[in-house]
Amino acid sequence: MADLNLTTPLLQPSDHQPQVVLAVDPDEPRTTHLENPFEFLGSRGFSVPEPSTVDPFRNHTARIEGVYEWVKIVMCLPLALVRLLLFGSCLLVGYVATKFALHGWKDRHNPMPRWRCRLMWVTRICTRCILFSFGKRVCSEYNLDMGLKLNSDCSYHWIKRRGRPAPRETAPIVVSNHVSYVDPIFFFYELFPTIVASESHDTMPFVGTIIRAMQVIYVNRFSPSSRKHAISEIKRKASCNRFPRVLLFPEGTTSNGRVLMSFQLGAFIPGYPIQPVVVRYPHVHFDQSWGHIAVGKLMFRMFTQFHNFMEVEYLPVVSPVENQKESAIHLARRTGNAIASALNVVQTSHSYGDLMLLSKASEAKQQNPSLYMVEMAKVENSFHLSSLEAVDFLDTFLSMNPDPSGHVGIHDFFRVLRLKACNLSEKIFGFIDLHKIGRITFQEFLLGSAHVLKQPLFRLACELAFTDCDNDESHYLTEQEVCPSFSFS
């Protein structure tokens, strides 16, 4: 009796890589694999959580709507020009002052000398003027328990500050939720901290030079070695009082401030006390959050408002549990709970990976790009699947031409994965189609694929299939070697 050929599960196809098949003895019992075509790999099926209806990146006033907004923008256009001029002038002056402060400074590994720090006050004052150009002024508002007075003008055209920064010796690390590009501008003026930022920020005109003066810790979020080096630098600089505080935005990207996304652990692995800070942008007509919206459009809207409101609240310091070694995950969870409670929002498992998926779906002109977010932090923890790999899966899924509801039918599934229409192929599709409606979502496709890839026998099955096709033992497969294996019984 001839061998029965089973397609190995969900290998991503390409024009240059043929599908790999696994030969199975037809005399063996085959009752269970018809229901679950991947049971021979050790799979017992998978489940998909209910899709989240939350979009943490949605700017709720991305479009200019209503007569009031249009009239206000027209009225504010002259003011916007003045604000733009002030913004550009302050940025230029701050840039020149920073260039002077950095000139001739070679020893970037050690703290910045004090005289250079004094020069940086020119840049810090410029950032305060930049905040003013955005329609913001700075004042303090402390509660009565602190014995400080309340400024009665704070509620109008001001940045409210509640609480106060803890001494650097008490909390060398500061973490904050991240809503707008205004956040780091405020903290630059307020604290002049060392920040952790993406390597791409270094090449930004003007801004790259200024953040270099903060002795920035650069990190490539996709490089394990870069992340490890960044954690080492955070620990080194947090342990030395001669360095400024270390500021991190542990969400890793901006959100709309209506939820708190999952935290990266870089701020918490060193195990130092942490001061959480909450940033809010109260609004009625204009949402200042830098979610899935172009920065130029956001700045234009900000310049054409009468006022923009911002609140900053310093929370009590969160210290590691004494007399026991607290894990970074637990410390991050306690800090996240404190910030979420102060914001009165829920915590989700969304991450920067979801923004990548959202952007990919938007580029593909999908009608509702938020359908393709999967709460990547949870996926990464459960399946050890990276954000870049998830984007590759989305690229494959989008080539199946999903409908406006984000579903893909069986025929497009077969077409893209180059599966022959047969009983086994239908079982493969049915394995992913958990709701048995003849259509699958990206979440089902991604988690089903990740589930199969995670199976302990998956790699062995691929190696056996390759060896079975490699007739001349050349360690390469030709189309002639593979094509005879494309048969289904």
Coordinates of C-alpha atoms in Angstrom, one line a residue:
M1 CA 0.0 0.0 0.0
A2 CA 1.3 3.5 -0.9
D3 CA 2.2 5.9 1.8
L4 CA -0.4 8.5 2.8
N5 CA 1.0 12.1 2.7
L6 CA -0.1 14.7 5.2
T7 CA 0.8 18.3 4.8
T8 CA 2.7 19.6 7.8
P9 CA 0.8 22.4 9.5
L10 CA 0.7 26.0 8.6
L11 CA 4.2 26.4 7.2
Q12 CA 4.3 29.8 5.7
P13 CA 4.5 29.4 1.9
S14 CA 6.6 31.4 -0.5
D15 CA 7.2 31.4 -4.2
H16 CA 10.6 29.8 -3.7
Q17 CA 9.9 27.4 -0.9
P18 CA 7.8 24.3 -1.7
Q19 CA 5.4 22.9 0.9
V20 CA 6.9 20.1 3.0
V21 CA 5.0 16.9 3.6
L22 CA 5.2 14.1 6.1
A23 CA 4.8 10.5 5.1
V24 CA 2.6 8.5 7.4
D25 CA 2.1 4.7 7.3
P26 CA -1.5 4.2 6.1
D27 CA -1.7 0.9 8.1
E28 CA -1.7 2.8 11.4
P29 CA -5.0 3.8 12.9
R30 CA -6.1 7.2 11.5
T31 CA -9.4 7.9 13.4
T32 CA -8.2 10.8 15.6
H33 CA -6.1 12.8 13.1
L34 CA -9.2 13.4 10.9
E35 CA -10.7 15.4 13.7
N36 CA -7.4 17.1 14.7
P37 CA -5.0 16.9 11.8
F38 CA -2.1 17.9 14.1
E39 CA -2.6 15.4 16.8
F40 CA 0.4 13.4 15.5
L41 CA 2.5 16.4 16.6
G42 CA 1.1 16.3 20.2
S43 CA -1.6 18.9 19.6
R44 CA -4.8 18.7 21.7
G45 CA -6.4 21.8 20.1
F46 CA -6.3 25.4 21.1
S47 CA -8.6 28.1 22.3
V48 CA -8.9 31.8 21.5
P49 CA -10.0 34.4 24.0
E50 CA -12.8 36.7 23.2
P51 CA -11.5 39.5 21.0
S52 CA -11.0 42.8 22.8
T53 CA -13.2 45.7 21.8
V54 CA -10.6 48.2 23.2
D55 CA -8.4 50.2 20.8
P56 CA -5.7 51.8 23.0
F57 CA -4.3 53.7 20.0
R58 CA -7.5 55.4 18.7
N59 CA -7.5 59.2 18.8
H60 CA -11.1 60.1 19.3
T61 CA -11.0 63.4 17.5
A62 CA -8.8 62.4 14.6
R63 CA -11.3 64.1 12.2
I64 CA -12.3 67.7 12.4
E65 CA -16.0 67.6 13.0
G66 CA -18.7 70.2 13.8
V67 CA -19.1 73.9 13.1
Y68 CA -17.5 74.9 16.4
E69 CA -14.2 73.1 15.6
W70 CA -14.0 74.6 12.1
V71 CA -14.8 78.1 13.4
K72 CA -12.3 77.8 16.2
I73 CA -9.5 76.6 13.9
V74 CA -10.1 79.5 11.5
M75 CA -10.1 82.0 14.4
C76 CA -6.9 80.5 15.8
L77 CA -4.9 80.4 12.6
P78 CA -3.1 83.7 13.3
L79 CA -2.4 82.5 16.9
A80 CA -1.2 79.2 15.4
L81 CA 1.4 81.1 13.3
V82 CA 2.6 82.9 16.4
R83 CA 2.8 79.6 18.3
L84 CA 4.7 77.9 15.5
L85 CA 7.2 80.8 15.4
L86 CA 7.7 80.6 19.1
F87 CA 8.1 76.8 18.9
G88 CA 10.6 77.0 16.1
S89 CA 12.6 79.8 17.8
C90 CA 12.8 77.9 21.2
L91 CA 13.8 74.7 19.5
L92 CA 16.6 76.4 17.6
V93 CA 17.9 78.3 20.7
G94 CA 17.7 75.1 22.7
Y95 CA 19.5 73.2 20.0
V96 CA 22.3 75.7 19.9
A97 CA 22.6 75.8 23.7
T98 CA 22.8 72.0 23.7
K99 CA 25.5 72.0 21.0
F100 CA 27.6 74.3 23.3
A101 CA 27.0 72.1 26.3
L102 CA 28.1 69.0 24.4
H103 CA 31.0 70.5 22.6
G104 CA 34.3 68.8 23.4
W105 CA 32.6 66.4 25.9
K106 CA 34.2 63.0 25.1
D107 CA 33.6 61.0 28.3
R108 CA 29.9 60.2 27.7
H109 CA 30.1 57.1 29.9
N110 CA 30.3 59.2 33.1
P111 CA 27.8 61.8 34.5
M112 CA 27.7 65.2 32.7
P113 CA 30.0 67.8 34.4
R114 CA 28.0 70.4 36.4
W115 CA 29.0 73.4 34.3
R116 CA 27.6 71.6 31.2
C117 CA 24.4 70.8 33.2
R118 CA 24.1 74.5 34.0
L119 CA 24.3 75.3 30.3
M120 CA 21.5 72.9 29.7
W121 CA 19.2 75.1 31.8
V122 CA 18.9 77.3 28.7
T123 CA 17.5 74.4 26.9
R124 CA 15.2 73.5 29.8
I125 CA 13.8 77.0 29.8
C126 CA 13.3 76.7 26.1
T127 CA 11.3 73.6 26.6
R128 CA 9.1 75.5 29.0
C129 CA 8.5 78.0 26.3
I130 CA 7.7 75.2 23.9
L131 CA 5.0 74.0 26.4
F132 CA 3.6 77.5 26.4
S133 CA 3.5 77.5 22.6
F134 CA 1.3 74.4 22.9
G135 CA -1.1 76.4 25.1
K136 CA 0.2 75.1 28.4
R137 CA 1.7 76.8 31.5
V138 CA 3.1 75.1 34.6
C139 CA 1.8 75.4 38.1
S140 CA 1.7 73.3 41.2
E141 CA -1.3 71.9 43.0
Y142 CA -0.5 69.8 46.1
N143 CA -3.0 68.3 48.5
L144 CA -3.5 69.7 52.0
D145 CA -1.8 66.7 53.5
M146 CA 1.5 68.0 52.1
G147 CA 1.0 71.4 53.7
L148 CA 1.3 73.2 50.4
K149 CA -1.1 75.8 49.0
L150 CA -3.4 75.3 46.0
N151 CA -3.0 77.7 43.1
S152 CA -6.6 78.8 42.2
D153 CA -5.7 79.6 38.6
C154 CA -4.6 76.0 37.8
S155 CA -7.8 74.9 36.2
Y156 CA -7.4 77.2 33.2
H157 CA -4.6 77.2 30.6
W158 CA -2.2 75.5 33.0
I159 CA -0.5 72.1 33.6
K160 CA -1.6 70.9 36.9
R161 CA 1.0 69.1 39.0
R162 CA -0.2 67.1 42.0
G163 CA 2.3 65.6 44.4
R164 CA 6.0 66.2 44.0
P165 CA 9.0 64.3 42.7
A166 CA 10.6 62.1 45.3
P167 CA 14.3 62.7 46.1
R168 CA 16.6 61.0 43.6
E169 CA 18.2 59.1 46.5
T170 CA 14.7 57.7 47.4
A171 CA 13.5 56.8 43.9
P172 CA 16.2 56.7 41.2
I173 CA 13.8 55.4 38.6
V174 CA 10.6 57.2 37.4
V175 CA 8.0 55.5 35.2
S176 CA 5.0 57.1 33.6
N177 CA 2.2 56.3 31.3
H178 CA 2.8 57.7 27.8
V179 CA 0.1 59.6 25.9
S180 CA 1.7 62.3 23.8
Y181 CA 4.9 63.7 22.5
V182 CA 4.4 66.4 25.1
D183 CA 5.1 64.0 27.9
P184 CA 8.9 63.8 27.4
I185 CA 9.0 67.6 26.8
F186 CA 7.5 68.2 30.2
F187 CA 9.8 65.7 32.0
F188 CA 12.8 67.2 30.3
Y189 CA 12.0 70.6 31.8
E190 CA 10.8 69.2 35.1
L191 CA 13.4 66.6 35.9
F192 CA 16.1 66.6 33.2
P193 CA 16.3 62.8 33.5
T194 CA 18.2 60.1 31.7
I195 CA 15.7 58.5 29.4
V196 CA 15.5 55.2 27.7
A197 CA 14.6 55.6 24.0
S198 CA 14.6 53.9 20.7
E199 CA 17.7 54.1 18.6
S200 CA 15.8 55.8 15.9
H201 CA 15.4 58.9 18.0
D202 CA 19.1 59.7 17.7
T203 CA 18.7 60.6 14.0
M204 CA 15.8 63.0 14.5
P205 CA 16.8 66.6 13.5
F206 CA 17.4 68.9 16.5
V207 CA 15.7 66.5 18.9
G208 CA 18.4 63.8 18.6
T209 CA 21.0 66.2 19.8
I210 CA 19.0 67.4 22.7
I211 CA 18.2 64.0 24.0
R212 CA 21.8 63.0 23.7
A213 CA 22.5 65.6 26.4
M214 CA 20.2 63.6 28.7
Q215 CA 22.7 60.7 28.4
V216 CA 20.0 58.7 26.8
I217 CA 20.1 54.9 27.0
Y218 CA 19.4 53.7 23.4
V219 CA 17.7 50.3 22.9
N220 CA 16.6 48.3 19.9
R221 CA 13.4 46.7 21.1
F222 CA 13.9 43.8 18.6
S223 CA 17.4 42.9 19.7
P224 CA 17.9 40.7 22.8
S225 CA 21.5 41.9 23.2
S226 CA 20.4 45.6 23.0
R227 CA 17.7 45.1 25.6
K228 CA 20.2 43.3 27.9
H229 CA 22.7 46.2 27.5
A230 CA 19.9 48.7 28.2
I231 CA 19.0 47.0 31.4
S232 CA 22.6 47.0 32.5
E233 CA 22.8 50.7 31.8
I234 CA 19.6 51.4 33.7
K235 CA 21.0 49.6 36.7
R236 CA 24.4 51.3 36.4
K237 CA 23.0 54.8 36.2
A238 CA 20.2 54.3 38.8
S239 CA 22.8 53.1 41.3
C240 CA 24.9 56.3 41.0
N241 CA 23.5 59.5 42.5
R242 CA 25.7 61.6 40.3
F243 CA 23.5 60.6 37.3
P244 CA 20.0 62.1 37.0
R245 CA 16.9 60.0 37.6
V246 CA 16.2 57.4 34.9
L247 CA 12.8 57.9 33.2
L248 CA 11.0 55.2 31.4
F249 CA 7.7 54.8 29.6
P250 CA 7.2 51.1 30.3
E251 CA 4.3 50.8 27.9
G252 CA 6.8 51.2 25.1
T253 CA 4.7 53.5 23.0
T254 CA 1.9 56.0 23.3
S255 CA -1.7 55.2 23.9
N256 CA -4.9 57.3 24.1
G257 CA -4.7 57.3 27.9
R258 CA -8.1 55.4 28.3
V259 CA -6.3 52.2 29.2
L260 CA -3.0 51.1 30.6
M261 CA -1.1 48.8 28.3
S262 CA 1.2 46.0 29.4
F263 CA 4.6 47.0 30.9
Q264 CA 8.0 46.1 29.6
L265 CA 10.2 44.9 32.5
G266 CA 13.3 47.0 31.9
A267 CA 12.5 49.5 34.6
F268 CA 11.8 46.8 37.2
I269 CA 14.6 44.2 36.7
P270 CA 17.2 46.3 38.5
G271 CA 15.1 46.2 41.6
Y272 CA 15.3 49.8 42.7
P273 CA 12.4 51.9 44.2
I274 CA 10.3 53.4 41.6
Q275 CA 8.1 56.6 41.5
P276 CA 5.1 56.2 39.3
V277 CA 3.8 59.3 37.5
V278 CA 0.4 59.8 35.9
V279 CA -0.1 62.0 32.9
R280 CA -3.6 63.1 31.8
Y281 CA -4.9 65.3 29.0
P282 CA -8.5 66.3 29.9
H283 CA -10.4 67.5 26.8
V284 CA -13.9 68.0 25.4
H285 CA -13.3 68.8 21.7
F286 CA -9.7 67.8 21.0
D287 CA -8.0 64.6 22.0
Q288 CA -4.2 65.3 22.3
S289 CA -3.2 61.6 22.5
W290 CA -0.6 60.5 19.9
G291 CA -2.1 57.3 19.0
H292 CA -2.6 56.2 15.4
I293 CA -2.4 59.7 14.0
A294 CA 0.2 61.7 12.1
V295 CA 2.3 64.0 14.3
G296 CA 2.0 66.9 11.9
K297 CA -1.8 66.7 12.0
L298 CA -1.7 66.4 15.8
M299 CA 0.6 69.5 16.1
F300 CA -1.7 71.5 13.8
R301 CA -4.7 70.7 15.9
M302 CA -2.8 71.6 19.0
F303 CA -1.7 74.9 17.7
T304 CA -5.3 75.8 16.7
Q305 CA -6.8 75.3 20.1
F306 CA -7.5 78.2 22.5
H307 CA -6.1 76.1 25.3
N308 CA -4.7 72.6 25.9
F309 CA -4.9 71.0 29.2
M310 CA -2.5 68.6 30.9
E311 CA -2.3 67.1 34.4
V312 CA 0.7 65.5 36.0
E313 CA 0.4 63.5 39.3
Y314 CA 3.4 62.1 41.2
L315 CA 2.3 59.0 43.0
P316 CA 3.9 57.5 46.2
V317 CA 7.1 55.6 45.7
V318 CA 6.7 51.8 45.0
S319 CA 9.6 50.0 46.7
P320 CA 10.6 46.3 46.4
V321 CA 9.3 44.1 49.1
E322 CA 11.8 44.1 52.0
N323 CA 13.5 40.9 53.3
Q324 CA 12.6 39.0 50.1
K325 CA 13.7 39.1 46.5
E326 CA 10.7 40.4 44.6
S327 CA 10.4 39.5 40.9
A328 CA 10.4 42.2 38.3
I329 CA 7.0 40.9 37.1
H330 CA 5.5 41.4 40.6
L331 CA 7.1 44.9 41.0
A332 CA 5.8 45.9 37.5
R333 CA 2.3 44.6 38.4
R334 CA 2.2 46.6 41.6
T335 CA 3.4 49.8 39.8
G336 CA 0.9 49.2 37.0
N337 CA -1.9 48.8 39.5
A338 CA -1.0 52.1 41.2
I339 CA -1.0 54.0 37.8
A340 CA -4.2 52.3 36.6
S341 CA -5.9 53.0 39.9
A342 CA -4.9 56.7 39.7
L343 CA -6.1 56.9 36.1
N344 CA -9.2 54.9 36.9
V345 CA -8.6 52.8 33.8
V346 CA -8.3 49.0 33.1
Q347 CA -5.0 47.3 32.2
T348 CA -4.8 45.4 29.0
S349 CA -2.2 43.1 27.3
H350 CA -1.8 45.4 24.3
S351 CA 1.8 46.3 23.4
Y352 CA 3.9 48.0 20.7
G353 CA 3.4 44.8 18.7
D354 CA -0.4 45.6 18.4
L355 CA 0.5 49.1 17.0
M356 CA 2.7 47.3 14.4
L357 CA -0.3 45.1 13.5
L358 CA -2.6 48.1 13.4
S359 CA -0.2 50.0 11.2
K360 CA 0.2 47.1 8.8
A361 CA -3.6 46.7 8.5
S362 CA -4.0 50.4 7.9
E363 CA -1.3 50.4 5.1
A364 CA -3.3 47.5 3.5
K365 CA -6.4 49.8 3.5
Q366 CA -8.4 47.6 5.8
Q367 CA -11.8 49.0 6.7
N368 CA -11.3 48.4 10.4
P369 CA -7.6 48.0 11.2
S370 CA -8.3 47.6 14.9
L371 CA -9.7 44.1 14.2
Y372 CA -6.2 42.8 13.7
M373 CA -4.9 43.6 17.2
V374 CA -4.5 40.5 19.4
E375 CA -3.0 41.8 22.7
M376 CA 0.5 40.9 21.7
A377 CA 1.9 40.8 25.2
K378 CA -0.3 37.8 26.0
V379 CA 0.6 36.1 22.8
E380 CA 4.3 36.6 23.3
N381 CA 4.1 35.2 26.8
S382 CA 2.0 32.2 25.9
F383 CA 3.5 31.2 22.5
H384 CA 7.0 33.0 22.5
L385 CA 6.0 34.6 19.2
S386 CA 7.7 37.9 18.5
S387 CA 5.9 41.0 17.2
L388 CA 7.9 40.8 13.9
E389 CA 6.7 37.2 13.4
A390 CA 3.1 38.2 14.1
V391 CA 3.4 41.0 11.4
D392 CA 4.7 38.3 9.0
F393 CA 1.6 36.2 9.7
L394 CA -0.6 39.2 9.2
D395 CA 1.0 39.8 5.8
T396 CA 0.1 36.3 4.8
F397 CA -3.4 36.7 6.2
L398 CA -4.0 40.0 4.4
S399 CA -3.0 38.3 1.1
M400 CA -6.1 36.1 1.6
N401 CA -8.3 39.2 1.0
P402 CA -10.2 39.4 4.3
D403 CA -13.7 40.8 4.1
P404 CA -14.7 44.1 5.9
S405 CA -15.4 42.1 9.1
G406 CA -11.8 40.8 9.0
H407 CA -12.8 37.2 8.1
V408 CA -11.2 34.9 5.5
G409 CA -13.0 32.1 3.7
I410 CA -11.8 28.6 3.0
H411 CA -11.0 29.1 -0.7
D412 CA -8.7 32.1 -0.1
F413 CA -7.1 30.1 2.7
F414 CA -6.3 27.3 0.3
R415 CA -5.2 29.7 -2.5
V416 CA -2.6 31.5 -0.4
L417 CA -1.2 28.5 1.4
R418 CA -1.4 26.5 -1.8
L419 CA -3.4 23.7 -0.3
K420 CA -5.1 21.2 -2.6
A421 CA -8.9 21.2 -2.0
C422 CA -9.4 17.9 -0.2
N423 CA -10.7 16.4 3.0
L424 CA -7.4 16.9 4.8
S425 CA -7.1 20.5 3.8
E426 CA -10.6 21.1 5.0
K427 CA -9.6 19.5 8.4
I428 CA -6.7 21.9 8.6
F429 CA -9.0 24.9 8.0
G430 CA -11.6 23.4 10.4
F431 CA -8.9 23.1 13.1
I432 CA -8.4 26.9 13.0
D433 CA -12.1 27.7 12.4
L434 CA -13.1 27.4 16.1
H435 CA -16.6 28.8 15.7
K436 CA -17.3 26.5 12.7
I437 CA -18.7 29.3 10.6
G438 CA -16.6 28.6 7.5
R439 CA -14.5 31.8 8.0
I440 CA -11.6 32.5 10.2
T441 CA -10.2 35.7 11.9
F442 CA -6.6 36.8 12.1
Q443 CA -6.6 36.0 15.8
E444 CA -7.6 32.4 15.0
F445 CA -5.1 32.2 12.2
L446 CA -2.2 33.6 14.4
L447 CA -3.0 31.6 17.5
G448 CA -3.6 28.4 15.6
S449 CA -0.4 28.8 13.7
A450 CA 1.5 29.7 16.9
H451 CA 0.0 26.7 18.7
V452 CA 1.2 24.3 16.0
L453 CA 4.6 25.8 15.8
K454 CA 4.9 25.4 19.6
Q455 CA 4.3 21.6 19.5
P456 CA 7.4 19.6 20.6
L457 CA 7.3 17.4 17.5
F458 CA 6.9 20.1 14.9
R459 CA 10.6 20.6 14.2
L460 CA 11.1 16.9 14.1
A461 CA 8.2 16.5 11.6
C462 CA 9.8 19.1 9.4
E463 CA 13.2 17.4 9.5
L464 CA 11.7 14.0 8.7
A465 CA 9.7 15.5 5.8
F466 CA 12.8 17.2 4.5
T467 CA 14.9 14.0 4.8
D468 CA 12.2 11.9 3.1
C469 CA 12.2 14.3 0.1
D470 CA 16.0 14.8 -0.1
N471 CA 16.6 11.8 -2.3
D472 CA 20.1 12.7 -3.3
E473 CA 21.1 13.7 0.2
S474 CA 22.3 17.1 -1.1
H475 CA 20.6 19.0 1.8
Y476 CA 18.7 21.0 -0.7
L477 CA 15.2 20.3 -2.2
T478 CA 14.4 20.7 -5.9
E479 CA 10.9 21.1 -7.2
Q480 CA 11.2 17.7 -8.8
E481 CA 12.0 16.1 -5.4
V482 CA 9.0 17.7 -3.7
C483 CA 6.3 17.6 -6.3
P484 CA 5.8 13.8 -6.3
S485 CA 4.9 14.1 -2.5
F486 CA 1.9 16.4 -3.2
S487 CA -0.8 13.8 -2.9
F488 CA -3.7 13.4 -0.6
S489 CA -5.7 10.3 0.1

